[in-house]
Coordinates of C-alpha atoms in Angstrom, one line a residue:
X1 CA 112.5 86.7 92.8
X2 CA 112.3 88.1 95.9
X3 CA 109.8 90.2 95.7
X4 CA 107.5 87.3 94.0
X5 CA 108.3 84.8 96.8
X6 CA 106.6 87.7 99.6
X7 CA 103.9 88.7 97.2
X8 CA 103.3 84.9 97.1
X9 CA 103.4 84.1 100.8
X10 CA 100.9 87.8 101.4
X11 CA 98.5 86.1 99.1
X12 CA 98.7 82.6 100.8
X13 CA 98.0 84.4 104.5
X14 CA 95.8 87.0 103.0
X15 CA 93.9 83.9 101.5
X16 CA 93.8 81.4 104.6
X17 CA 92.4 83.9 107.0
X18 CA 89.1 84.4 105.4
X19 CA 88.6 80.2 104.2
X20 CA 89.7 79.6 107.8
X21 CA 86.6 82.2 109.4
X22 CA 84.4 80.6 106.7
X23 CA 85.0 77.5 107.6
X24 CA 85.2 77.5 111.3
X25 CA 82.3 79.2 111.5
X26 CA 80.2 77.7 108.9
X27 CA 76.5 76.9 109.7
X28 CA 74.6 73.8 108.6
X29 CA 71.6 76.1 107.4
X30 CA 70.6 75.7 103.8
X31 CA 71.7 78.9 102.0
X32 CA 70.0 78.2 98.5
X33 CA 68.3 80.8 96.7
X34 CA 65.5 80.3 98.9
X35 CA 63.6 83.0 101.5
X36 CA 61.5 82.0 104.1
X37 CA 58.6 84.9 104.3
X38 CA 57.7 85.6 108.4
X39 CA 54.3 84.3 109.3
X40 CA 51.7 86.6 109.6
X41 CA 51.3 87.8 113.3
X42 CA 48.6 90.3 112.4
X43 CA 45.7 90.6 114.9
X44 CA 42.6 88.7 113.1
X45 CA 39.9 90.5 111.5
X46 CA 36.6 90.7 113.9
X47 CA 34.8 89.5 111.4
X48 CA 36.8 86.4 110.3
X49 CA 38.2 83.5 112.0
X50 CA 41.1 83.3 114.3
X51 CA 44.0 82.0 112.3
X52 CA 45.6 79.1 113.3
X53 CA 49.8 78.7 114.0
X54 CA 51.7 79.0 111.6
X55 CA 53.8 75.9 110.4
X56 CA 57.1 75.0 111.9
X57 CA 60.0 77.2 110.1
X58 CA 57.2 78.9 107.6
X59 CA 57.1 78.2 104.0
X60 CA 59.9 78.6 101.5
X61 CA 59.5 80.5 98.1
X62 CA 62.0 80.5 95.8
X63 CA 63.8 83.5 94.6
X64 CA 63.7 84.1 91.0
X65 CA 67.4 84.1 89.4
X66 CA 69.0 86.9 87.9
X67 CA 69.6 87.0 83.9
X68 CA 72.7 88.1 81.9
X69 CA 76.2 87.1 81.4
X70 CA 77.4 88.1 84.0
X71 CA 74.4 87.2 86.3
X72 CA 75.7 83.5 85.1
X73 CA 79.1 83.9 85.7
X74 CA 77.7 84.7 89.7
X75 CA 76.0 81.7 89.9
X76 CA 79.5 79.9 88.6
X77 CA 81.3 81.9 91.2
X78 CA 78.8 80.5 94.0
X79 CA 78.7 76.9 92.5
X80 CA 82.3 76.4 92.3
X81 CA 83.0 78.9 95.5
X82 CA 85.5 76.0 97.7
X83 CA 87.4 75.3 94.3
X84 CA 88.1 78.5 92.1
X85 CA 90.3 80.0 95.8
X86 CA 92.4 76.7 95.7
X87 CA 92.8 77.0 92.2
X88 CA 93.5 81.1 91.8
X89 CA 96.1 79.8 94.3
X90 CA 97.2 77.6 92.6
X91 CA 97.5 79.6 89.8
X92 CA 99.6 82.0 91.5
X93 CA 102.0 79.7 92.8
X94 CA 102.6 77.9 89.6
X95 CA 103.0 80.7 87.7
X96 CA 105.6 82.0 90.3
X97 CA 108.0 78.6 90.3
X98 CA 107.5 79.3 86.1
X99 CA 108.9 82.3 86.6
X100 CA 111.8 82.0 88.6
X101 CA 112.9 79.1 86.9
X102 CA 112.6 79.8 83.3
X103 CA 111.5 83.6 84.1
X104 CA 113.8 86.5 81.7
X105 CA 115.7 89.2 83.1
X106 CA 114.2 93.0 82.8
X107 CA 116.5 95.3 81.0
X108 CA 117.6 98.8 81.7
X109 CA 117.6 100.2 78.0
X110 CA 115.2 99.8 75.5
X111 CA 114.9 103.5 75.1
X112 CA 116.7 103.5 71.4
X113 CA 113.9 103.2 68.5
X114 CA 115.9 101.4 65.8
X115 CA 116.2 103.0 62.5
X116 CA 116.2 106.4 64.0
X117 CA 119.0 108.8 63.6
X118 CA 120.4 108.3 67.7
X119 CA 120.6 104.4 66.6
X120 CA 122.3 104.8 63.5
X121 CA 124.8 107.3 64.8
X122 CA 125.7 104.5 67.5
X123 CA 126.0 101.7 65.2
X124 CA 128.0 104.0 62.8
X125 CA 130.4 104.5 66.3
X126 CA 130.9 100.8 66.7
X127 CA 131.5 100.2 62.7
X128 CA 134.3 102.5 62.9
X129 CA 135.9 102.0 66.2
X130 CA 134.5 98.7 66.9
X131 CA 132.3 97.6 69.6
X132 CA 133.3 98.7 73.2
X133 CA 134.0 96.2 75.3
X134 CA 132.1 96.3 78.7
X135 CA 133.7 97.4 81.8
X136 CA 134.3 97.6 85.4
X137 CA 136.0 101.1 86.7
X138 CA 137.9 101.2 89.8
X139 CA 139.7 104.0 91.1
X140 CA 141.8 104.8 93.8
X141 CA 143.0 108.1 95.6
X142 CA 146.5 108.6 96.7
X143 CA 146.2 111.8 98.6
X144 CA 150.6 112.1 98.7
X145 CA 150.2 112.9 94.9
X146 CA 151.5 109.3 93.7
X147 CA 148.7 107.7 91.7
X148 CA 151.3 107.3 89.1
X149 CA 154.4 105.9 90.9
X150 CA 155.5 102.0 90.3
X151 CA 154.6 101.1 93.2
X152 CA 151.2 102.4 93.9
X153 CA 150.3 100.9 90.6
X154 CA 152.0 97.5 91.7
X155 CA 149.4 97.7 94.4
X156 CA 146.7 98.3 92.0
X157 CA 147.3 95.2 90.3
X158 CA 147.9 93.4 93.6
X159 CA 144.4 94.3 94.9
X160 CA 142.4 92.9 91.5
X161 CA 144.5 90.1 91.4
X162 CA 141.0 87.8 92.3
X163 CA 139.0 89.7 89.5
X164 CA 141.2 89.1 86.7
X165 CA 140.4 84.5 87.8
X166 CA 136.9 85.2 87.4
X167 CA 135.9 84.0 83.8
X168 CA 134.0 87.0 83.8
X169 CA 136.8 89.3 83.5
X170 CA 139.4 89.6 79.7
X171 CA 141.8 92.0 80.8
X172 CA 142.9 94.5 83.1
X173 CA 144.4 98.4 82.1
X174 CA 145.9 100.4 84.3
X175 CA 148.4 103.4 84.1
X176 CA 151.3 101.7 83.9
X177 CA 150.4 99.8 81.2
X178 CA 149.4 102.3 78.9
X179 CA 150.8 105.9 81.1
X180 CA 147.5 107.2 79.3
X181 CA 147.0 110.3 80.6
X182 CA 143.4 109.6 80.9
X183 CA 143.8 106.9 83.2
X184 CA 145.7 109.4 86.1
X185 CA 143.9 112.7 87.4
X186 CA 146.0 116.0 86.7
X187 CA 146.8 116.3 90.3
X188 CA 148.1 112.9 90.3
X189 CA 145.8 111.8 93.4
X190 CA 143.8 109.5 91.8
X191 CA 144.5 106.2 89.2
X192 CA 141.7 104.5 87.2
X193 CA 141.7 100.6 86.4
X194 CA 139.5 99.8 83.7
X195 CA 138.4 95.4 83.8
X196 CA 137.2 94.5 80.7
X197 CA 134.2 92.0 80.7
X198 CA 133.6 89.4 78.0
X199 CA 129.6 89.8 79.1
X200 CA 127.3 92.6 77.2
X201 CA 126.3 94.9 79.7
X202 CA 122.4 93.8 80.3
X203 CA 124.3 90.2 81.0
X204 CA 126.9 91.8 83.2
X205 CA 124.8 93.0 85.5
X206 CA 124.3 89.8 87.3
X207 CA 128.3 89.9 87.8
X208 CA 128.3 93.3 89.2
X209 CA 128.2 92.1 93.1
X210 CA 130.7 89.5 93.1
X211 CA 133.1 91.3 91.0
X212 CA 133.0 94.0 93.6
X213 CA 133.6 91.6 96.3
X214 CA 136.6 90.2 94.5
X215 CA 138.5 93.9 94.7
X216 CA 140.5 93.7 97.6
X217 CA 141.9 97.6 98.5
X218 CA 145.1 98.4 99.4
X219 CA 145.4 99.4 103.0
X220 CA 144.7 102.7 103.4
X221 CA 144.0 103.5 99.9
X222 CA 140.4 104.8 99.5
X223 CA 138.5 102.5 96.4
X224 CA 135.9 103.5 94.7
X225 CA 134.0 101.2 92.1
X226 CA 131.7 102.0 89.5
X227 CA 131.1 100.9 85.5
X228 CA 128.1 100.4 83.6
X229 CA 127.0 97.5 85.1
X230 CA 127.5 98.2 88.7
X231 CA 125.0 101.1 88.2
X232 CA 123.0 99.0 86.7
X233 CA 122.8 96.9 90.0
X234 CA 122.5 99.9 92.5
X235 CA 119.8 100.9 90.3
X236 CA 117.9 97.7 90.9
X237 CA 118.4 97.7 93.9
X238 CA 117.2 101.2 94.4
X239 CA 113.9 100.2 92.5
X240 CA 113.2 97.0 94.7
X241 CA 113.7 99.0 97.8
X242 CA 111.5 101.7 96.8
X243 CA 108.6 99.1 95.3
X244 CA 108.6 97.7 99.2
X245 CA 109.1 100.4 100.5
X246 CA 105.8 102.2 98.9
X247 CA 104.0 99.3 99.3
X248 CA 104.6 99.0 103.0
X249 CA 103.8 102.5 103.3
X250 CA 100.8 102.3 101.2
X251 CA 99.2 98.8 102.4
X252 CA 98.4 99.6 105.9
X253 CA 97.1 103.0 105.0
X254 CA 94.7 101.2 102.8
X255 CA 93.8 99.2 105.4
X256 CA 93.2 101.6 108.0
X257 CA 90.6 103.9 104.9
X258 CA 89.2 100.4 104.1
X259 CA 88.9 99.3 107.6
X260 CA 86.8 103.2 108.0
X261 CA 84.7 102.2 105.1
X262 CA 83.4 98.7 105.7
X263 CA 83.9 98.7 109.4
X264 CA 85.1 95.1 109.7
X265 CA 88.4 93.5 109.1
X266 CA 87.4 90.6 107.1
X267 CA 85.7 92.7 104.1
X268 CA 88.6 95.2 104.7
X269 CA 90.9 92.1 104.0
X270 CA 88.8 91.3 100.8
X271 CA 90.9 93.9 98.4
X272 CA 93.9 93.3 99.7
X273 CA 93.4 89.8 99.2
X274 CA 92.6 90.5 95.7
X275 CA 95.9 92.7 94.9
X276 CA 97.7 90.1 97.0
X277 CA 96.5 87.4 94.0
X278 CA 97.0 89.8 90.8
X279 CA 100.5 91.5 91.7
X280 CA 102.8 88.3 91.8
X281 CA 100.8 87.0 89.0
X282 CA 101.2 89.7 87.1
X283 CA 104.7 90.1 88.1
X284 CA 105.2 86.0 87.1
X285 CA 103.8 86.7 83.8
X286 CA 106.1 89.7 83.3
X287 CA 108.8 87.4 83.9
X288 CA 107.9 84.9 81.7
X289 CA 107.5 87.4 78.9
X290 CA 110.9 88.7 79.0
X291 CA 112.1 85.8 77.6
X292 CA 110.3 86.5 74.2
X293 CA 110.7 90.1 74.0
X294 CA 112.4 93.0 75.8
X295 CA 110.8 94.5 78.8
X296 CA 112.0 97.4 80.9
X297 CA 112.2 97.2 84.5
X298 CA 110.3 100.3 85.5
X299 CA 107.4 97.9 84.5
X300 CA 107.6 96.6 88.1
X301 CA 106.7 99.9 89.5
X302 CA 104.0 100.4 86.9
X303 CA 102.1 97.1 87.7
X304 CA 102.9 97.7 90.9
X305 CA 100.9 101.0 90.9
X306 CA 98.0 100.2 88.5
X307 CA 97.5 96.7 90.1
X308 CA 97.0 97.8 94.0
X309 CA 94.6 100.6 92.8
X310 CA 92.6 98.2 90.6
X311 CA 92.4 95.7 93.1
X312 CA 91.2 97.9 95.6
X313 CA 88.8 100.4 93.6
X314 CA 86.9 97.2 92.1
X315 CA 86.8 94.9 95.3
X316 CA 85.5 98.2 97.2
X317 CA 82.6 98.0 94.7
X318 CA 81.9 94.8 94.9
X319 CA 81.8 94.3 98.8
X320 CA 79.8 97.2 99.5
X321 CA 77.3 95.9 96.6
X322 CA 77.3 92.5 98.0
X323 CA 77.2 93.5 101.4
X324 CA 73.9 95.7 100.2
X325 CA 72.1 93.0 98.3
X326 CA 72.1 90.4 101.1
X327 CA 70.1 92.6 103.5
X328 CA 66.8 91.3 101.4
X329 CA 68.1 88.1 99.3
X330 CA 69.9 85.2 99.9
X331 CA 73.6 84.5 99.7
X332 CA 73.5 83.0 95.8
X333 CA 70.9 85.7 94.8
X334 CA 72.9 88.4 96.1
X335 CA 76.3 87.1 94.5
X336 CA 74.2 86.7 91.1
X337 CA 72.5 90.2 91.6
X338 CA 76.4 91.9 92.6
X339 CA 77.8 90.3 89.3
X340 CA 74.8 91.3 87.3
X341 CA 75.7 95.0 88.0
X342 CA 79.0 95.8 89.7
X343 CA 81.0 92.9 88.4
X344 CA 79.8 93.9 84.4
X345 CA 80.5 97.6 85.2
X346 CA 84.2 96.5 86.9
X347 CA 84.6 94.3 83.7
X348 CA 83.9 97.3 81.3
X349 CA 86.1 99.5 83.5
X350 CA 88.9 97.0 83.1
X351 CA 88.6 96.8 79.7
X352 CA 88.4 100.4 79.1
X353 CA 91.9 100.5 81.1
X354 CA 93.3 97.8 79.1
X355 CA 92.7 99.2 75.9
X356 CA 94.1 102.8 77.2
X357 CA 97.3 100.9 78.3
X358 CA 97.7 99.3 75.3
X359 CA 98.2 102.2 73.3
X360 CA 101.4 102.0 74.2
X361 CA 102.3 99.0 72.5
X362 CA 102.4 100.9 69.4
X363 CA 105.7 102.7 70.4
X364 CA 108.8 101.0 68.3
X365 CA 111.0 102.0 71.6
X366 CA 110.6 98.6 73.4
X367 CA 111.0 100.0 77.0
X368 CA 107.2 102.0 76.4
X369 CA 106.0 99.2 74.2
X370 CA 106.7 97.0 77.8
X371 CA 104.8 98.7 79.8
X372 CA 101.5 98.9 77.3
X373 CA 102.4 94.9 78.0
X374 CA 102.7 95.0 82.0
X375 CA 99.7 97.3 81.8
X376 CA 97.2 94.7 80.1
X377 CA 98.7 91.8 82.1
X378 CA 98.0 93.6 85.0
X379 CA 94.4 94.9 84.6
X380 CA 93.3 91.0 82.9
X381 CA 95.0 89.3 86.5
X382 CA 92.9 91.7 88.7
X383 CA 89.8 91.3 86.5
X384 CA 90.5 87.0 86.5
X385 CA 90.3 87.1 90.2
X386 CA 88.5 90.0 90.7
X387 CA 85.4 88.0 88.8
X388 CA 85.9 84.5 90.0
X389 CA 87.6 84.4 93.3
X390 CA 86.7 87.3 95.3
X391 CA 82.8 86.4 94.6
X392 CA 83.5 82.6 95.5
X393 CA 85.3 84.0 98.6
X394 CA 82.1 85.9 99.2
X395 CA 79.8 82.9 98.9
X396 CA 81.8 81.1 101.7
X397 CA 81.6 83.9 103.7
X398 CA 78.2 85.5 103.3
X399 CA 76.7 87.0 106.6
X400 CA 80.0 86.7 107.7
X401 CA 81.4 89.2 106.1
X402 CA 80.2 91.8 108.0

C-alpha cells in the first residue's frame, strides 16, 4: 500500500510540472496544422518588375494529414490533449483506492504444481498425521545450563502471557508441558515454545508483527523469534526495501543518461513521467487480481523491472521523434507523423513483449503463471499511456519541450 501511495504521489508531481510549464507559458498563437511559407526576399529579375511587399504575416497553406491507424490515434491524442492527462490520472488514482480497499494479498508459495508427485506426497503427509497447525517459535537461551528447570519455564510462560489473549493464538507448548526432548537443546541452554495459530500461514502473515510485540522477554534472557510466518514478513519486508531501494538508485541515474540525451529537463521528465503512470497502475491491477487467483509476490519486482525499462525505451523514441518532426511541421502534424511511425513500432514492440510474457501463463505452478499475468499488465499500462498521454502531454508542450 505503501509503495502505491508514493508511486501515486511521483506520478501526480511528475505530471503537474510539465501541465504547469505548458500552461504558464502558453502562447495565443494558432498552432493548427497550418505553415506559414517565408516571403520571397529574392533580388528581382532585371528583366521583370520589382515585386511588391509581401502581405502582413504571409499566407498560410495547409499541411496535408497523415494516414493510418495510428496516424489517427495522433490526431486523438492532439484533440483531446488537456483531457486524456486528467483522465490517465484519474485512472491511476482510482485504480489505487480500488486496490487498497478491496486489493488481495500476494502469496509467498505457489511453487507446488498440483497433481504432481511433491503435492501428492504432502497431502498424503497431512492425511495421515493431519494437518499441521501453523506456528510461532520462540526460543530462549539460558547460558547457566537451565533451559529445563521449573522455573525458567515458569518465566517462559510468564513472558507470552499477552500472546496466548490474542484470538490469533490456540495454544501454547513448552518443555514443561510435554519434557519433549525436542523442545530443550542437548546442552540444556536453550528452550523452544511453539504458539499455535488458528490462521493458515499466507493469512498469518499479517499477524506476524504484533504477535512479536506481544512477547515480553524475561530480563536478561536472550529471545529469539522465528516461525513460518514471521519469515514470511521479514521477507516482505526485505523485498519492499530492496524494490525502493533499486528504484532510488536507478531513477536518478536515468535521469542524469536521459538528461545527456535530450539535453533538457522537461523531455528528460517525459519517461519518467510515463513509468511514474504505468507502475502503480500496474501494481493496482496486480492487487485487484489477487483476489481472483493466486499471485506471487516476486511479481512486484518483475513489474517493477519490465515497467521502468518499457517506459523509458519507448518514451526515448517518441520524444526524440517528436522533437525531430517539429523542426519542419507544425505541432499536430508532427504528433500525427510521430504516431504514424514510432508510436505503431512501440505498439508492435509491446505486443511482441506481451505475447513473450505470456508464455508463462501456461505453467500449472501459479507463482510462474503470476508473473506471465504481471508481465501483460505491465507492458498494456505502459503502452495505454505510452500512446495517449505522453503524445497529448506533447501537444501541450510542443516547442516547449526543448
Amino acid at each position: 500500500m505503501r509503495r502505491r501511495l508514493s508511486a501515486t504521489l511521483l506520478a501526480i508531481i511528475g505530471l503537474g510540472v510539465p501541465v504547469v510549464v505548458a500552461f504558464m507559458t502558453r502562447r495565443p498563437a494558432d498552432d493548427r496544422a497550418e505553415i506559414a511559407p517565408r516571403p520571397d526576399t529574392s533580388a528581382p529579375s532585371p528583366s521583370g518588375p520589382v515585386p511588391g511587399p509581401a502581405p502582413s504575416g504571409g499566407i498560410r497553406i495547409l499541411e496535408p494529414h497523415p494516414t493510418g491507424v495510428f496516424a489517427a490515434i495522433g490526431r486523438f491524442d492532439y484533440r483531446f490533449r488537456r483531457v486524456l492527462p486528467v483522465l490517465g490520472l484519474a485512472l491511476v488514482i482510482g485504480l489505487n483506492i480500488w486496490a487498497a480497499r478491496g486489493g488481495g494479498k500476494l502469496i509467498q508459495g505457489g511453487w507446488f504444481i498440483p497433481g504432481s508427485q511433491e503435492q501428492q506426497e504432502v497431502s498424503l503427509v497431512a492425511d495421515r498425521f493431519g494437518q499441521q497447525p501453523t506456528t510461532m517459535l520462540v526460543v530462549y537461551r539460558d547460558p547457566d545450563g537451565n533451559a529445563g528447570s521449573d522455573e525458567f519455564q515458569a518465566k517462559i510462560k510468564a513472558s507470552l502471557a499477552d500472546v496466548l489473549k490474542d484470538p490469533v493464538a490456540s495454544g501454547l507448548t513448552t518443555y514443561a508441558d510435554t519434557h519433549s526432548p525436542q523442545l530443550l537443546s542437548r546442552d540444556r541452554t536453550e528452550a523452544l515454545a511453539v504458539v499455535n495459530l488458528t490462521k493458515p500461514v499466507e493469512d498469518s502473515v499479517e499477524d506476524a508483527g504484533r504477535l512479536a510485540s506481544e512477547v515480553h522477554p524475561p530480563q536478561g534472557v536472550p529471545t529469539q523469534i522465528t516461525g513460518i510466518p514471521q519469515v514470511y514478513k521479514e521477507f516482505n519486508a526485505k523485498i519492499e526495501h530492496d524494490l525502493v531501494q533499486a528504484e532510488t538508485i536507478s531513477l536518478p541515474i536515468a535521469l542524469i543518461i536521459l538528461l545527456a540525451v535530450f539535453g533538457t529537463l522537461v523531455a528528460a521528465g517525459l519517461p519518467l513521467l510515463m513509468a511514474g503512470l504505468a507502475l502503480p497502475t500496474t501494481f493496482a491491477v496486480i492487487s485487484i487480481l489477487a483476489n481472483v487467483t493466486e499471485m506471487s509476490v516476486f511479481v512486484t519486482n518483475l513489474a517493477s523491472m519490465i515497467g521502468l525499462a518499457l517506459a523509458i525505451d519507448y518514451s526515448l523514441f517518441m520524444v526524440s521523434r517528436f522533437r525531430e518532426e517539429l523542426r519542419h511541421h507544425s505541432v499536430e502534424i508532427a504528433i500525427e507523423r510521430m504516431m504514424g511511425s514510432v508510436g505503431r513500432a512501440v505498439a508492435i514492440s509491446g505486443v511482441a513483449v506481451a505475447v513473450g510474457l505470456s508464455s508463462l501463463i501456461v505453467f500449472e505452478a501459479s507463482a510462474l503463471r503470476s508473473m506471465g499475468y504481471a508481465g501483460v499488465i505491465t507492458v498494456v499500462s505502459t503502452l495505454v499511456f505510452g500512446l495517449t498521454v505522453l503524445p497529448a502531454m506533447l501537444a501541450m508542450l510542443g516547442p516547449r519541450v526543448n
